[in-house]
């Protein structure tokens, strides 16, 4: 996907050497290949990609669960992350 993109290749190298499971949220919210490719895999039901990133998806789920457990019962937290979806992908 990113053979010609030097910036993303650098991000991939950093991910490969520095990623740890307690950084899943941080990596997912960065402007990098990971957010783009994981979301694309889910939008397109690309099971091969989902399977390839299963370790990260599990880490992300577990980290979100830990964060949720740390929120106070009376508090409220709203998070947003937008994505532009082409009309051709809506309603498929």
PDB file of C-alpha atoms in Angstrom:
ATOM      1  CA  UNK A   1       0.000   0.000   0.000  1.00  0.00           C
ATOM      2  CA  UNK A   2       2.752   2.481   0.853  1.00  0.00           C
ATOM      3  CA  UNK A   3       5.767   1.454  -1.238  1.00  0.00           C
ATOM      4  CA  UNK A   4       6.187   4.933  -2.709  1.00  0.00           C
ATOM      5  CA  UNK A   5       5.341   6.923   0.430  1.00  0.00           C
ATOM      6  CA  UNK A   6       8.524   7.698   2.386  1.00  0.00           C
ATOM      7  CA  UNK A   7       6.678   9.223   5.355  1.00  0.00           C
ATOM      8  CA  UNK A   8       4.425   6.193   5.799  1.00  0.00           C
ATOM      9  CA  UNK A   9       7.354   3.813   5.333  1.00  0.00           C
ATOM     10  CA  UNK A  10       9.072   5.660   8.180  1.00  0.00           C
ATOM     11  CA  UNK A  11       5.901   5.286  10.305  1.00  0.00           C
ATOM     12  CA  UNK A  12       5.757   1.588   9.464  1.00  0.00           C
ATOM     13  CA  UNK A  13       9.390   1.164  10.500  1.00  0.00           C
ATOM     14  CA  UNK A  14       8.726   2.999  13.753  1.00  0.00           C
ATOM     15  CA  UNK A  15       5.649   0.848  14.383  1.00  0.00           C
ATOM     16  CA  UNK A  16       7.611  -2.309  13.665  1.00  0.00           C
ATOM     17  CA  UNK A  17      10.388  -1.437  16.124  1.00  0.00           C
ATOM     18  CA  UNK A  18       8.677   0.606  18.834  1.00  0.00           C
ATOM     19  CA  UNK A  19       5.045  -0.513  19.120  1.00  0.00           C
ATOM     20  CA  UNK A  20       3.818  -1.998  22.375  1.00  0.00           C
ATOM     21  CA  UNK A  21       0.290  -3.056  23.310  1.00  0.00           C
ATOM     22  CA  UNK A  22      -0.146  -0.199  25.784  1.00  0.00           C
ATOM     23  CA  UNK A  23       0.240   2.295  22.908  1.00  0.00           C
ATOM     24  CA  UNK A  24      -2.651   1.063  20.742  1.00  0.00           C
ATOM     25  CA  UNK A  25      -4.843   4.146  21.261  1.00  0.00           C
ATOM     26  CA  UNK A  26      -1.911   6.459  20.643  1.00  0.00           C
ATOM     27  CA  UNK A  27      -1.031   4.689  17.397  1.00  0.00           C
ATOM     28  CA  UNK A  28      -4.643   4.523  16.241  1.00  0.00           C
ATOM     29  CA  UNK A  29      -5.195   8.255  16.726  1.00  0.00           C
ATOM     30  CA  UNK A  30      -2.014   9.271  14.902  1.00  0.00           C
ATOM     31  CA  UNK A  31      -2.192  10.462  11.317  1.00  0.00           C
ATOM     32  CA  UNK A  32      -0.568   7.392   9.874  1.00  0.00           C
ATOM     33  CA  UNK A  33      -1.077   4.227   7.905  1.00  0.00           C
ATOM     34  CA  UNK A  34      -2.539   2.285  10.799  1.00  0.00           C
ATOM     35  CA  UNK A  35      -5.774   4.226  11.234  1.00  0.00           C
ATOM     36  CA  UNK A  36      -6.295   4.397   7.477  1.00  0.00           C
ATOM     37  CA  UNK A  37      -5.683   0.750   6.705  1.00  0.00           C
ATOM     38  CA  UNK A  38      -7.566  -0.713   9.683  1.00  0.00           C
ATOM     39  CA  UNK A  39     -10.648   1.408   9.017  1.00  0.00           C
ATOM     40  CA  UNK A  40     -10.520   0.632   5.308  1.00  0.00           C
ATOM     41  CA  UNK A  41     -10.375  -3.075   6.137  1.00  0.00           C
ATOM     42  CA  UNK A  42     -13.500  -2.794   8.310  1.00  0.00           C
ATOM     43  CA  UNK A  43     -15.398  -0.630   5.805  1.00  0.00           C
ATOM     44  CA  UNK A  44     -14.681  -3.062   2.963  1.00  0.00           C
ATOM     45  CA  UNK A  45     -15.025  -6.254   5.024  1.00  0.00           C
ATOM     46  CA  UNK A  46     -11.473  -7.155   4.023  1.00  0.00           C
ATOM     47  CA  UNK A  47     -11.005 -10.208   6.220  1.00  0.00           C
ATOM     48  CA  UNK A  48      -7.428 -10.744   5.084  1.00  0.00           C
ATOM     49  CA  UNK A  49      -6.409  -7.296   6.356  1.00  0.00           C
ATOM     50  CA  UNK A  50      -8.515  -7.617   9.508  1.00  0.00           C
ATOM     51  CA  UNK A  51      -6.821 -10.927  10.224  1.00  0.00           C
ATOM     52  CA  UNK A  52      -3.398  -9.400   9.547  1.00  0.00           C
ATOM     53  CA  UNK A  53      -4.039  -6.638  12.078  1.00  0.00           C
ATOM     54  CA  UNK A  54      -5.848  -8.814  14.637  1.00  0.00           C
ATOM     55  CA  UNK A  55      -3.067  -8.343  17.201  1.00  0.00           C
ATOM     56  CA  UNK A  56      -3.483  -4.574  16.996  1.00  0.00           C
ATOM     57  CA  UNK A  57      -7.297  -4.711  17.051  1.00  0.00           C
ATOM     58  CA  UNK A  58      -7.166  -6.861  20.188  1.00  0.00           C
ATOM     59  CA  UNK A  59      -4.658  -4.473  21.797  1.00  0.00           C
ATOM     60  CA  UNK A  60      -6.876  -1.508  20.911  1.00  0.00           C
ATOM     61  CA  UNK A  61      -9.952  -3.197  22.369  1.00  0.00           C
ATOM     62  CA  UNK A  62      -8.128  -4.087  25.591  1.00  0.00           C
ATOM     63  CA  UNK A  63      -6.682  -0.608  26.007  1.00  0.00           C
ATOM     64  CA  UNK A  64     -10.084   1.006  25.402  1.00  0.00           C
ATOM     65  CA  UNK A  65     -11.605  -1.352  27.955  1.00  0.00           C
ATOM     66  CA  UNK A  66      -8.966  -0.369  30.539  1.00  0.00           C
ATOM     67  CA  UNK A  67      -9.597   3.316  29.819  1.00  0.00           C
ATOM     68  CA  UNK A  68     -13.347   2.870  30.114  1.00  0.00           C
ATOM     69  CA  UNK A  69     -12.968   1.125  33.467  1.00  0.00           C
ATOM     70  CA  UNK A  70     -10.933   4.096  34.712  1.00  0.00           C
ATOM     71  CA  UNK A  71     -13.611   6.694  33.938  1.00  0.00           C
ATOM     72  CA  UNK A  72     -15.676   7.779  36.882  1.00  0.00           C
ATOM     73  CA  UNK A  73     -19.264   6.546  37.016  1.00  0.00           C
ATOM     74  CA  UNK A  74     -20.633  10.091  37.079  1.00  0.00           C
ATOM     75  CA  UNK A  75     -18.379  11.442  34.343  1.00  0.00           C
ATOM     76  CA  UNK A  76     -19.111  11.604  30.655  1.00  0.00           C
ATOM     77  CA  UNK A  77     -16.664  11.402  27.802  1.00  0.00           C
ATOM     78  CA  UNK A  78     -17.412  12.031  24.138  1.00  0.00           C
ATOM     79  CA  UNK A  79     -14.820  11.262  21.497  1.00  0.00           C
ATOM     80  CA  UNK A  80     -14.990  11.906  17.765  1.00  0.00           C
ATOM     81  CA  UNK A  81     -12.878  10.931  14.811  1.00  0.00           C
ATOM     82  CA  UNK A  82     -14.206  11.750  11.379  1.00  0.00           C
ATOM     83  CA  UNK A  83     -13.653   9.937   8.161  1.00  0.00           C
ATOM     84  CA  UNK A  84     -14.815  10.785   4.653  1.00  0.00           C
ATOM     85  CA  UNK A  85     -16.579   7.828   3.069  1.00  0.00           C
ATOM     86  CA  UNK A  86     -17.210   7.945  -0.682  1.00  0.00           C
ATOM     87  CA  UNK A  87     -20.866   7.692  -1.690  1.00  0.00           C
ATOM     88  CA  UNK A  88     -20.032   4.513  -3.582  1.00  0.00           C
ATOM     89  CA  UNK A  89     -19.261   2.766  -0.272  1.00  0.00           C
ATOM     90  CA  UNK A  90     -22.459   3.846   1.480  1.00  0.00           C
ATOM     91  CA  UNK A  91     -25.251   1.362   1.256  1.00  0.00           C
ATOM     92  CA  UNK A  92     -23.140  -1.486  -0.123  1.00  0.00           C
TER      93      UNK A  92
END
